[in-house]
């Protein structure tokens, strides 16, 4: 068990990072830290993909003169997936940050429990 | 069989993306007209596609003509086209009926943005339904999440922003798990397209040492999509999100967005995993239990709500429970029941969410039950639509809700497994009683005349823009009755689609 983990230490680290980010996103009450957690979670997945796609001794998938044959290059798909994932993660982060700014301007706090309490007070009547 | 019709799925997705960009440059009215016209065009294209697939069978469209293990594919069959047809109808009617409320809730300058988000959401729905590539599925999943979040926050009050943040946090947890699951499956199989992935999995399953990783991947994929679609115990964002959004958004979010995730899950189950992989994990039993809990507890929360929109939102949580319960029943019959319930719920919940704001309008802008006394008499149209939707929810014959409950019960009986039949029957009976309790209570509230005055309806104080509203709701009601009256034809169509699926 331990040997398998050591042999795949990059994947193990990636899953640990995913776990840290996931629990931060779920349990942290501070909105900014939630967003940081989300980024750590996504980074964990990207590390997983990148380490999976890398094969020691091979070249990046850009055709060079004199080097023929696919066995000389790594698979370009994982790198493509990482790039796509980064784009998605950046746009989600932007949306979350803008939502946070809007909430902060209105309630002057970043703690989601406090925000919930304050907004409940605003609409006490309709909210049962 | 290369045919012009085979390019329709691509045209639909790309067309939506283009018109999303185009409507941002327009003014409010023009953007709305474009959205309506384009929605109608999509509806016609999808009907043609449905007719074509019924006649010629399913087809795959490879983008850029790269052959199967590489490249990216779209796939259209009877099931995909039929689901999308109902989804587009609900979308079109929600937009048409909710426009007046939209003009009240949203700043005039933001209307083109709203239209643009609706186009993006349609693009994501089409892509999720048609895609044959699991990573494309992930990307459009995120587009769906982001655009639905946009639909929530257009109504700029603190409460919707908070609801959107909670909605986003849960959705991001779900997407993270889904992405990790996709990456693991890619690691195991080396493919992203569904068909080669399935072929690789049928070989890998023979090796017992891979069972743990396969079970892990299948498990987190399921949990991710279950969180995103709001299965119990992840349903607590629903009342806030649906209860405070503008009516069009509430209707689209509750009847389409959460269903698209479930459709993707079913697609992955049937086209990637197959029964062999699913039998490693006790997933169907877990989904059955969570579904039953969702059905019962969702209905209990709905019973306790004091606000009509929150009640309808909690009942959405219960309906998601029904769908997962049917997936838990498993087999072709269970999946057919789940898909039929997705459609039945889409044409029911949209009517309810579109009629409540109007009942509130005639009750001093309040959604609280105590202020809704006699609201149906003040505005008979929306009262009638609410009544029809409520009867369908309870499961009165003629309506789609009855047919779907019947199909679920029959699919449970069909398994012949008492451990599944008894809990499903008890859950169906209990939730029908609870549904009847809270909906009939609401119906009495809106139709009962407190002061004994004969007629509260005053034609002089007509609400503005009644014709498009009534037409849209009548169309939804017609679709609902159609699914209720011709339920076996619809079920046969779903079965035909499922048989083409794998």
Coordinates of C-alpha atoms in Angstrom, one line a residue:
Chain A
X1 CA 0.0 0.0 0.0
X2 CA 2.7 2.5 1.1
X3 CA 4.9 1.5 -1.8
X4 CA 2.1 2.1 -4.3
X5 CA 1.5 5.5 -2.7
X6 CA 5.3 6.4 -2.9
X7 CA 5.5 5.2 -6.5
X8 CA 2.6 7.5 -7.4
X9 CA 3.4 10.3 -5.0
X10 CA 2.3 13.0 -7.5
X11 CA -1.2 11.5 -7.7
X12 CA -1.3 11.1 -4.0
X13 CA -0.4 14.7 -3.4
X14 CA -2.9 15.7 -6.0
X15 CA -5.7 13.9 -4.2
X16 CA -4.6 15.3 -0.9
X17 CA -4.7 18.8 -2.4
X18 CA -8.2 18.1 -3.8
X19 CA -9.3 17.0 -0.3
X20 CA -7.9 20.1 1.3
X21 CA -9.6 22.4 -1.3
X22 CA -12.9 20.5 -1.1
X23 CA -13.2 20.8 2.7
X24 CA -12.2 24.4 2.6
X25 CA -14.9 25.1 0.0
X26 CA -17.4 23.2 2.1
X27 CA -16.6 24.2 5.7
X28 CA -14.9 27.6 5.7
X29 CA -17.3 30.4 6.6
X30 CA -15.2 33.1 5.0
X31 CA -16.2 33.6 1.3
X32 CA -12.7 34.6 0.1
X33 CA -11.3 31.5 1.7
X34 CA -14.0 29.4 0.1
X35 CA -12.9 30.7 -3.3
X36 CA -9.2 30.0 -2.4
X37 CA -10.3 26.5 -1.5
X38 CA -12.1 26.0 -4.8
X39 CA -8.9 27.0 -6.6
X40 CA -6.8 24.6 -4.6
X41 CA -9.3 21.9 -5.4
X42 CA -9.1 22.6 -9.1
X43 CA -5.3 22.8 -9.0
X44 CA -5.2 19.3 -7.4
X45 CA -7.1 17.9 -10.4
X46 CA -4.8 19.7 -12.8
X47 CA -1.7 18.3 -11.0
X48 CA -3.3 14.9 -11.3
X49 CA -3.9 15.3 -15.0
X50 CA -0.4 16.8 -15.7
X51 CA 1.5 14.2 -13.8
X52 CA -0.6 11.5 -15.5
X53 CA 0.2 12.9 -19.0
X54 CA 3.9 13.2 -18.4
X55 CA 6.2 10.4 -19.4
X56 CA 9.8 10.7 -18.3
X57 CA 12.3 11.1 -21.2
X58 CA 9.8 12.1 -23.8
X59 CA 9.5 15.5 -25.6
X60 CA 6.7 18.0 -25.5
X61 CA 4.2 17.3 -28.3
X62 CA 5.6 19.8 -30.8
X63 CA 7.0 18.2 -33.9
X64 CA 10.8 18.7 -34.2
X65 CA 12.9 18.2 -37.4
X66 CA 14.6 14.8 -37.4
X67 CA 12.5 13.4 -34.5
X68 CA 9.9 11.1 -36.0
X69 CA 7.5 8.6 -34.4
X70 CA 4.9 9.1 -31.6
X71 CA 7.0 7.2 -29.1
X72 CA 9.3 10.3 -28.8
X73 CA 6.5 12.6 -27.7
X74 CA 4.1 12.8 -24.8
X75 CA 0.3 12.7 -25.3
X76 CA -1.0 16.3 -25.8
X77 CA -4.5 15.6 -24.7
X78 CA -3.9 15.9 -20.9
X79 CA -2.2 19.2 -21.4
X80 CA -5.2 20.4 -23.5
X81 CA -7.6 19.3 -20.7
X82 CA -5.6 21.1 -18.1
X83 CA -5.7 24.3 -20.2
X84 CA -9.5 24.0 -20.7
X85 CA -9.9 23.3 -17.0
X86 CA -7.9 26.4 -16.1
X87 CA -10.1 28.5 -18.3
X88 CA -13.2 27.2 -16.6
X89 CA -11.7 27.6 -13.2
X90 CA -10.7 31.3 -13.9
X91 CA -14.2 32.2 -15.1
X92 CA -15.9 30.5 -12.1
X93 CA -13.5 32.4 -9.8
X94 CA -14.3 35.7 -11.4
X95 CA -18.0 35.1 -11.0
X96 CA -17.6 34.0 -7.4
X97 CA -15.4 37.1 -6.6
X98 CA -18.0 39.4 -8.2
X99 CA -20.8 37.8 -6.1
X100 CA -18.6 38.3 -3.0
X101 CA -18.0 41.9 -3.8
X102 CA -21.8 42.4 -4.1
X103 CA -22.5 40.7 -0.8
X104 CA -19.7 42.7 0.9
X105 CA -21.0 46.0 -0.3
X106 CA -24.4 45.2 1.0
X107 CA -23.7 43.5 4.4
X108 CA -20.1 44.7 5.2
X109 CA -18.9 41.2 6.1
X110 CA -17.4 38.2 4.4
X111 CA -18.7 35.6 6.9
X112 CA -21.5 33.7 5.2
X113 CA -23.3 32.9 8.5
X114 CA -23.4 36.6 9.4
X115 CA -24.6 37.4 5.9
X116 CA -27.3 34.8 6.2
X117 CA -28.4 36.2 9.5
X118 CA -28.5 39.8 8.2
X119 CA -30.4 38.9 5.1
X120 CA -32.9 36.9 7.2
X121 CA -33.6 39.9 9.2
X122 CA -34.2 41.9 6.0
X123 CA -36.9 39.6 4.9
X124 CA -38.2 38.3 8.2
X125 CA -41.8 38.4 7.1
X126 CA -41.7 36.3 3.9
X127 CA -39.3 33.8 5.2
X128 CA -40.7 30.9 7.1
Chain B
X1 CA -26.1 8.3 -44.1
X2 CA -24.9 11.8 -44.5
X3 CA -27.8 14.1 -44.5
X4 CA -28.3 17.8 -43.9
X5 CA -30.4 16.9 -40.9
X6 CA -27.3 15.3 -39.3
X7 CA -25.7 18.7 -38.9
X8 CA -28.7 20.1 -36.9
X9 CA -27.2 19.4 -33.4
X10 CA -24.1 21.3 -34.2
X11 CA -26.1 24.2 -35.8
X12 CA -28.3 24.3 -32.7
X13 CA -25.4 24.6 -30.3
X14 CA -23.3 27.0 -32.4
X15 CA -26.5 29.1 -33.2
X16 CA -27.3 29.5 -29.5
X17 CA -23.7 30.7 -28.8
X18 CA -23.8 33.2 -31.7
X19 CA -27.2 34.6 -30.8
X20 CA -26.0 34.8 -27.2
X21 CA -23.2 37.1 -28.4
X22 CA -25.6 38.9 -30.8
X23 CA -28.3 39.7 -28.2
X24 CA -25.8 41.5 -26.0
X25 CA -25.5 44.1 -28.7
X26 CA -29.3 44.7 -28.9
X27 CA -31.9 46.6 -26.9
X28 CA -34.2 45.0 -24.5
X29 CA -37.3 44.5 -26.7
X30 CA -35.2 43.4 -29.8
X31 CA -33.2 40.9 -27.6
X32 CA -36.5 39.4 -26.4
X33 CA -37.9 39.1 -29.9
X34 CA -34.7 37.5 -31.1
X35 CA -34.8 35.0 -28.2
X36 CA -38.4 34.1 -28.9
X37 CA -37.8 33.7 -32.6
X38 CA -34.7 31.7 -32.1
X39 CA -36.3 29.5 -29.6
X40 CA -39.1 28.8 -32.1
X41 CA -36.5 28.0 -34.8
X42 CA -34.7 25.6 -32.4
X43 CA -38.0 23.9 -31.6
X44 CA -38.7 23.4 -35.3
X45 CA -35.2 22.1 -35.9
X46 CA -35.5 19.6 -33.0
X47 CA -38.9 18.4 -34.2
X48 CA -37.4 17.7 -37.6
X49 CA -34.5 15.9 -35.9
X50 CA -36.9 13.8 -33.8
X51 CA -38.9 12.8 -36.9
X52 CA -35.7 12.0 -38.7
X53 CA -34.3 9.8 -35.9
X54 CA -37.5 8.0 -35.4
X55 CA -37.4 7.0 -39.1
X56 CA -33.6 6.5 -39.6
X57 CA -32.3 5.7 -36.1
X58 CA -29.6 7.5 -34.1
X59 CA -26.5 9.0 -35.6
X60 CA -23.2 10.4 -34.5
X61 CA -21.7 13.5 -36.0
X62 CA -17.9 13.8 -35.8
X63 CA -16.7 17.3 -35.6
X64 CA -14.0 18.1 -38.2
X65 CA -14.4 14.5 -39.4
X66 CA -11.7 13.1 -37.1
X67 CA -12.5 9.4 -36.7
X68 CA -13.8 7.8 -33.5
X69 CA -11.1 7.4 -30.9
X70 CA -9.8 10.9 -31.5
X71 CA -11.9 14.0 -32.2
X72 CA -15.1 15.1 -30.7
X73 CA -18.5 13.8 -31.4
X74 CA -22.2 14.7 -31.1
X75 CA -24.8 12.0 -31.0
X76 CA -28.5 12.4 -31.6
X77 CA -31.1 9.7 -31.0
X78 CA -34.9 9.6 -30.4
X79 CA -34.4 10.1 -26.6
X80 CA -32.1 13.1 -26.9
X81 CA -34.4 14.8 -29.4
X82 CA -37.6 14.1 -27.4
X83 CA -36.1 15.4 -24.1
X84 CA -34.8 18.5 -25.8
X85 CA -38.2 19.1 -27.5
X86 CA -40.0 19.3 -24.1
X87 CA -37.1 21.3 -22.6
X88 CA -37.3 23.9 -25.4
X89 CA -41.0 24.1 -25.1
X90 CA -40.8 24.8 -21.3
X91 CA -38.0 27.3 -21.9
X92 CA -40.0 29.2 -24.6
X93 CA -43.1 29.3 -22.5
X94 CA -41.3 30.4 -19.4
X95 CA -39.7 33.2 -21.3
X96 CA -43.0 34.3 -22.8
X97 CA -45.0 34.1 -19.6
X98 CA -42.4 35.6 -17.3
X99 CA -41.4 38.5 -19.4
X100 CA -43.6 41.1 -17.6
X101 CA -42.2 40.0 -14.2
X102 CA -38.7 40.2 -15.7
X103 CA -39.3 43.8 -16.8
X104 CA -40.2 44.5 -13.1
X105 CA -37.4 42.6 -11.4
X106 CA -34.6 43.5 -13.8
X107 CA -33.1 46.8 -14.7
X108 CA -34.0 47.7 -18.3
X109 CA -30.3 47.9 -19.4
X110 CA -29.8 44.3 -18.2
X111 CA -32.5 42.7 -20.3
X112 CA -30.2 42.0 -23.2
X113 CA -27.8 40.3 -20.8
X114 CA -30.6 38.2 -19.5
X115 CA -31.6 37.1 -23.0
X116 CA -27.9 36.3 -23.7
X117 CA -27.7 34.2 -20.5
X118 CA -30.8 32.3 -21.7
X119 CA -29.2 31.6 -25.0
X120 CA -26.0 30.3 -23.2
X121 CA -28.2 28.1 -21.0
X122 CA -29.9 26.7 -24.1
X123 CA -26.6 26.1 -25.7
X124 CA -25.4 24.2 -22.6
X125 CA -28.6 22.2 -22.5
X126 CA -28.3 21.2 -26.1
X127 CA -24.6 20.4 -25.8
X128 CA -25.1 18.3 -22.6
X129 CA -27.9 16.4 -24.3
X130 CA -26.1 15.8 -27.6
X131 CA -22.5 15.4 -26.6
X132 CA -20.8 12.1 -26.9
X133 CA -17.6 13.3 -25.2
X134 CA -17.4 13.3 -21.4
X135 CA -15.0 16.2 -21.1
X136 CA -17.2 18.4 -23.4
X137 CA -19.9 17.3 -20.9
X138 CA -17.9 18.8 -18.1
X139 CA -17.2 22.1 -19.9
X140 CA -20.9 22.6 -20.7
X141 CA -21.8 21.6 -17.2
X142 CA -19.9 24.5 -16.0
X143 CA -21.4 26.8 -18.6
X144 CA -24.8 25.6 -17.4
X145 CA -23.9 26.3 -13.8
X146 CA -22.5 29.8 -14.6
X147 CA -25.4 30.9 -16.8
X148 CA -28.0 29.6 -14.3
X149 CA -26.2 31.5 -11.5
X150 CA -26.5 34.6 -13.8
X151 CA -30.3 34.0 -14.1
X152 CA -30.5 34.0 -10.3
X153 CA -28.6 37.2 -9.6
X154 CA -30.3 39.4 -12.2
X155 CA -32.8 40.3 -9.6
X156 CA -30.6 42.5 -7.5
X157 CA -31.7 42.0 -4.0
X158 CA -29.4 40.8 -1.2
X159 CA -31.3 37.6 -0.8
X160 CA -30.8 36.3 -4.4
X161 CA -27.1 37.1 -4.2
X162 CA -26.8 35.0 -1.1
X163 CA -28.9 32.3 -2.6
X164 CA -26.7 32.4 -5.7
X165 CA -23.5 32.1 -3.6
X166 CA -24.9 29.0 -1.8
X167 CA -26.0 27.6 -5.1
X168 CA -22.6 28.2 -6.6
X169 CA -20.7 26.7 -3.6
X170 CA -22.6 23.4 -3.8
X171 CA -22.4 23.3 -7.6
X172 CA -18.7 23.9 -7.5
X173 CA -18.3 21.0 -5.0
X174 CA -20.3 18.9 -7.4
X175 CA -18.3 20.0 -10.5
X176 CA -15.0 19.3 -8.6
X177 CA -16.0 15.8 -7.9
X178 CA -17.4 15.3 -11.4
X179 CA -14.1 16.6 -12.9
X180 CA -12.0 14.3 -10.7
X181 CA -14.2 11.4 -11.7
X182 CA -13.8 12.2 -15.4
X183 CA -10.0 12.5 -15.0
X184 CA -9.8 9.2 -13.2
X185 CA -11.9 7.5 -15.9
X186 CA -9.7 9.0 -18.5
X187 CA -6.7 7.7 -16.6
X188 CA -8.1 4.2 -16.4
X189 CA -9.5 3.9 -20.0
X190 CA -7.4 6.4 -22.0
X191 CA -10.5 7.7 -23.8
X192 CA -12.8 10.6 -23.6
X193 CA -15.4 9.6 -26.1
X194 CA -18.2 7.5 -24.5
X195 CA -18.2 4.6 -26.9
X196 CA -14.4 3.8 -26.9
X197 CA -14.5 4.4 -23.1
X198 CA -17.3 1.8 -22.7
X199 CA -15.3 -0.7 -24.9
X200 CA -12.2 -0.2 -22.8
X201 CA -14.2 -0.6 -19.6
X202 CA -15.7 -3.9 -20.6
X203 CA -12.1 -5.3 -20.9
X204 CA -10.8 -3.6 -17.7
X205 CA -13.7 -4.9 -15.7
X206 CA -12.3 -8.5 -16.1
X207 CA -9.4 -7.5 -13.8
X208 CA -10.6 -7.5 -10.2
X209 CA -7.6 -5.3 -9.0
X210 CA -9.2 -2.4 -11.0
X211 CA -12.5 -2.7 -9.2
X212 CA -11.6 -0.4 -6.4
X213 CA -10.5 2.5 -8.7
X214 CA -13.5 2.0 -11.0
X215 CA -15.9 2.0 -8.0
X216 CA -14.2 5.2 -6.7
X217 CA -14.5 6.9 -10.1
X218 CA -18.2 5.9 -10.6
X219 CA -19.0 6.9 -7.0
X220 CA -17.6 10.4 -7.1
X221 CA -19.1 11.0 -10.6
X222 CA -22.5 10.1 -9.1
X223 CA -22.1 12.1 -6.0
X224 CA -20.9 15.1 -8.0
X225 CA -24.0 15.1 -10.2
X226 CA -26.3 14.3 -7.3
X227 CA -25.0 17.3 -5.4
X228 CA -25.5 19.5 -8.5
X229 CA -29.1 18.3 -9.2
X230 CA -30.1 18.8 -5.5
X231 CA -30.6 15.2 -4.3
X232 CA -31.4 15.0 -0.5
X233 CA -29.4 16.0 1.6
X234 CA -28.0 18.6 -0.8
X235 CA -31.4 20.2 -1.5
X236 CA -31.3 23.0 1.1
X237 CA -30.3 25.8 -1.4
X238 CA -33.5 25.2 -3.4
X239 CA -36.1 27.2 -1.5
X240 CA -33.9 30.3 -1.4
X241 CA -32.8 30.0 -5.0
X242 CA -36.2 29.3 -6.5
X243 CA -38.2 31.3 -4.0
X244 CA -36.5 34.6 -4.7
X245 CA -35.5 34.4 -8.3
X246 CA -37.6 36.1 -11.0
X247 CA -40.3 33.7 -12.2
X248 CA -38.7 32.8 -15.6
X249 CA -35.5 31.9 -13.8
X250 CA -37.3 29.9 -11.1
X251 CA -39.2 27.9 -13.7
X252 CA -36.2 27.3 -16.0
X253 CA -33.9 26.4 -13.0
X254 CA -36.3 24.0 -11.3
X255 CA -37.7 22.3 -14.4
X256 CA -34.6 22.2 -16.7
X257 CA -31.2 22.9 -15.2
X258 CA -31.3 20.3 -12.4
X259 CA -32.8 17.7 -14.9
X260 CA -30.0 18.2 -17.4
X261 CA -27.5 17.0 -14.7
X262 CA -29.6 13.9 -14.2
X263 CA -29.8 13.3 -17.9
X264 CA -26.0 13.5 -18.1
X265 CA -25.8 11.0 -15.2
X266 CA -28.1 8.6 -16.9
X267 CA -26.2 9.0 -20.2
X268 CA -22.9 8.1 -18.4
X269 CA -24.5 5.2 -16.6
X270 CA -25.9 3.7 -19.8
X271 CA -23.4 4.6 -22.4
X272 CA -20.1 4.5 -20.4
X273 CA -20.5 2.2 -17.4
X274 CA -23.1 -0.3 -18.4
X275 CA -24.6 -2.7 -15.9
X276 CA -21.3 -4.5 -15.3
X277 CA -19.5 -1.6 -13.8
X278 CA -22.6 -0.4 -11.9
X279 CA -22.9 -3.8 -10.3
X280 CA -19.5 -3.3 -8.5
X281 CA -21.0 -0.6 -6.3
X282 CA -24.3 -0.6 -4.4
X283 CA -25.0 2.7 -6.1
X284 CA -28.6 1.9 -7.0
X285 CA -29.5 1.0 -3.4
X286 CA -27.9 4.2 -2.1
X287 CA -29.8 6.3 -4.7
X288 CA -33.0 4.5 -3.9
X289 CA -32.7 5.3 -0.2
X290 CA -31.6 8.9 -0.7
X291 CA -34.4 9.3 -3.3
X292 CA -37.0 8.0 -0.9
X293 CA -35.7 10.2 1.9
X294 CA -35.8 13.2 -0.4
X295 CA -39.4 12.4 -1.5
X296 CA -40.7 12.2 2.1
X297 CA -38.6 14.9 3.8
X298 CA -39.1 17.3 0.8
X299 CA -42.8 16.9 1.1
X300 CA -42.7 17.4 4.9
X301 CA -40.7 20.6 4.5
X302 CA -43.2 21.8 1.9
X303 CA -46.0 21.2 4.3
X304 CA -44.3 23.4 6.9
X305 CA -43.5 26.3 4.5
X306 CA -45.5 29.5 5.0
X307 CA -44.7 31.0 1.7
X308 CA -46.2 29.6 -1.5
X309 CA -43.0 29.8 -3.6
X310 CA -41.0 28.1 -0.9
X311 CA -43.6 25.4 -0.7
X312 CA -43.3 24.8 -4.5
X313 CA -39.5 24.8 -4.2
X314 CA -39.5 22.2 -1.5
X315 CA -41.8 20.1 -3.6
X316 CA -39.2 20.3 -6.4
X317 CA -36.7 18.7 -3.9
X318 CA -39.3 15.9 -3.5
X319 CA -39.6 15.5 -7.2
X320 CA -35.8 15.2 -7.6
X321 CA -36.2 12.4 -5.0
X322 CA -38.7 10.7 -7.3
X323 CA -36.3 10.7 -10.2
X324 CA -33.4 9.3 -8.2
X325 CA -35.7 6.7 -6.7
X326 CA -36.6 5.5 -10.2
X327 CA -32.9 5.4 -11.1
X328 CA -32.4 3.4 -7.9
X329 CA -35.1 0.9 -9.1
X330 CA -32.8 0.4 -12.0
X331 CA -33.1 -1.5 -15.3
X332 CA -34.7 -0.2 -18.4
X333 CA -38.0 0.2 -16.7
X334 CA -36.6 2.3 -13.9
X335 CA -34.6 4.5 -16.2
X336 CA -37.7 4.9 -18.4
X337 CA -39.7 6.0 -15.4
X338 CA -37.0 8.4 -14.4
X339 CA -36.9 10.0 -17.8
X340 CA -40.7 10.2 -18.0
X341 CA -40.8 11.8 -14.6
X342 CA -38.2 14.4 -15.7
X343 CA -40.6 15.4 -18.6
X344 CA -43.7 15.3 -16.4
X345 CA -42.1 17.4 -13.7
X346 CA -40.8 19.9 -16.3
X347 CA -44.2 20.6 -17.7
X348 CA -45.8 20.8 -14.2
X349 CA -43.4 22.8 -12.1
X350 CA -43.0 25.5 -14.7
X351 CA -46.8 26.1 -14.6
X352 CA -46.7 26.4 -10.8
X353 CA -43.7 28.8 -10.7
X354 CA -45.3 30.9 -13.5
X355 CA -48.7 31.2 -11.8
X356 CA -47.6 32.0 -8.2
X357 CA -46.2 35.5 -9.0
X358 CA -49.5 36.5 -10.5
X359 CA -51.4 35.3 -7.5
X360 CA -49.0 37.3 -5.4
X361 CA -49.6 40.4 -7.6
X362 CA -53.3 40.5 -6.8
X363 CA -52.5 39.9 -3.1
X364 CA -50.5 42.9 -2.4
X365 CA -47.2 41.5 -3.7
X366 CA -47.1 38.9 -1.0
X367 CA -46.4 35.2 -1.4
X368 CA -47.5 34.4 2.2
X369 CA -50.4 32.0 2.5
X370 CA -52.4 34.3 4.8
X371 CA -52.3 37.1 2.2
X372 CA -53.3 34.8 -0.6
X373 CA -56.9 34.4 0.6
X374 CA -59.2 34.4 -2.5
X375 CA -56.3 35.3 -4.9
X376 CA -57.6 32.8 -7.4
X377 CA -60.9 34.6 -7.6
X378 CA -59.2 37.9 -8.2
X379 CA -57.2 36.5 -11.1
X380 CA -59.0 33.4 -12.4
X381 CA -56.5 32.6 -15.1
X382 CA -53.5 32.1 -12.9
X383 CA -55.7 30.5 -10.3
X384 CA -56.8 28.0 -12.8
X385 CA -53.3 27.3 -14.0
X386 CA -52.1 26.9 -10.4
X387 CA -54.9 24.5 -9.8
X388 CA -54.1 22.4 -12.8
X389 CA -50.4 22.3 -11.8
X390 CA -51.3 21.3 -8.3
X391 CA -53.6 18.5 -9.4
X392 CA -50.9 17.2 -11.7
X393 CA -48.4 17.3 -8.7
X394 CA -50.9 15.4 -6.5
X395 CA -51.3 12.8 -9.2
X396 CA -54.9 13.2 -10.4
X397 CA -55.6 11.2 -13.6
X398 CA -55.5 13.0 -16.9
X399 CA -52.5 14.9 -15.8
X400 CA -48.8 14.0 -16.4
X401 CA -48.1 13.7 -12.7
X402 CA -50.5 10.7 -12.4
X403 CA -49.0 9.0 -15.4
X404 CA -45.5 9.4 -14.0
X405 CA -46.4 8.0 -10.6
X406 CA -48.1 5.0 -12.3
X407 CA -45.0 4.4 -14.5
X408 CA -42.7 4.5 -11.4
X409 CA -44.9 2.1 -9.5
X410 CA -45.1 -0.3 -12.4
X411 CA -41.4 -0.2 -12.9
X412 CA -40.9 -1.1 -9.3
X413 CA -43.3 -4.0 -9.6
X414 CA -41.5 -5.1 -12.7
X415 CA -38.3 -5.7 -10.8
X416 CA -40.1 -8.4 -8.7
X417 CA -37.8 -7.5 -5.8
X418 CA -39.9 -7.0 -2.7
X419 CA -37.1 -5.0 -1.0
X420 CA -37.6 -2.4 -3.7
X421 CA -41.3 -2.7 -4.3
X422 CA -42.4 -2.1 -0.7
X423 CA -40.3 1.0 0.1
X424 CA -41.2 2.6 -3.3
X425 CA -44.9 1.9 -2.8
X426 CA -44.8 3.3 0.7
X427 CA -42.9 6.4 -0.4
X428 CA -45.3 7.0 -3.3
X429 CA -48.3 6.6 -1.1
X430 CA -46.9 8.8 1.7
X431 CA -45.8 11.5 -0.6
X432 CA -49.1 11.6 -2.5
X433 CA -50.9 12.1 0.7
X434 CA -48.5 14.8 1.8
X435 CA -48.7 16.5 -1.7
X436 CA -52.5 16.4 -1.5
X437 CA -52.4 17.9 2.0
X438 CA -50.3 20.9 1.1
X439 CA -51.7 21.5 -2.3
X440 CA -55.3 21.1 -1.4
X441 CA -54.8 23.4 1.6
X442 CA -53.3 26.0 -0.9
X443 CA -56.2 25.5 -3.3
X444 CA -58.8 26.1 -0.6
X445 CA -56.8 29.2 0.4
X446 CA -56.8 30.7 -3.1
X447 CA -60.4 29.9 -4.1
X448 CA -62.1 30.4 -0.8
X449 CA -63.9 33.7 -0.5
X450 CA -63.4 35.0 3.0
X451 CA -66.0 37.8 3.1
X452 CA -68.7 35.9 1.2
X453 CA -68.8 38.5 -1.5
X454 CA -69.7 36.7 -4.7
X455 CA -67.0 37.8 -7.1
X456 CA -63.7 39.4 -6.4
X457 CA -62.8 39.3 -10.0
X458 CA -62.9 42.8 -11.4
X459 CA -62.4 43.0 -15.2
X460 CA -61.6 46.6 -14.9
X461 CA -58.3 46.0 -13.0
X462 CA -56.9 43.6 -15.6
X463 CA -53.3 42.8 -15.1
X464 CA -51.2 44.0 -18.1
X465 CA -49.9 41.6 -20.8
X466 CA -52.4 38.9 -20.2
X467 CA -52.5 37.4 -23.7
X468 CA -48.8 36.1 -24.0
X469 CA -49.0 34.9 -20.4
X470 CA -52.2 33.0 -20.8
X471 CA -51.1 31.6 -24.2
X472 CA -47.8 30.3 -22.7
X473 CA -49.3 28.8 -19.7
X474 CA -52.1 27.2 -21.8
X475 CA -49.4 25.7 -24.0
X476 CA -47.6 24.2 -21.0
X477 CA -50.9 22.9 -19.7
X478 CA -51.6 21.3 -23.1
X479 CA -48.2 19.6 -23.0
X480 CA -48.9 18.4 -19.5
X481 CA -52.3 17.0 -20.5
X482 CA -50.7 15.5 -23.6
X483 CA -48.1 13.6 -21.5
X484 CA -50.9 12.6 -19.2
X485 CA -53.3 11.3 -21.9
X486 CA -50.8 9.8 -24.3
X487 CA -48.4 8.6 -21.6
X488 CA -47.9 5.2 -23.1
X489 CA -47.0 6.6 -26.5
X490 CA -44.4 8.9 -24.7
X491 CA -43.1 5.9 -22.7
X492 CA -42.8 3.9 -25.8
X493 CA -40.8 6.8 -27.4
X494 CA -38.5 6.9 -24.4
X495 CA -38.1 3.1 -24.6
X496 CA -37.2 3.3 -28.3
X497 CA -34.7 6.0 -27.4
X498 CA -33.2 3.9 -24.6
X499 CA -32.8 0.9 -26.9
X500 CA -30.8 3.1 -29.3
X501 CA -28.8 4.4 -26.5
X502 CA -26.2 1.8 -25.7

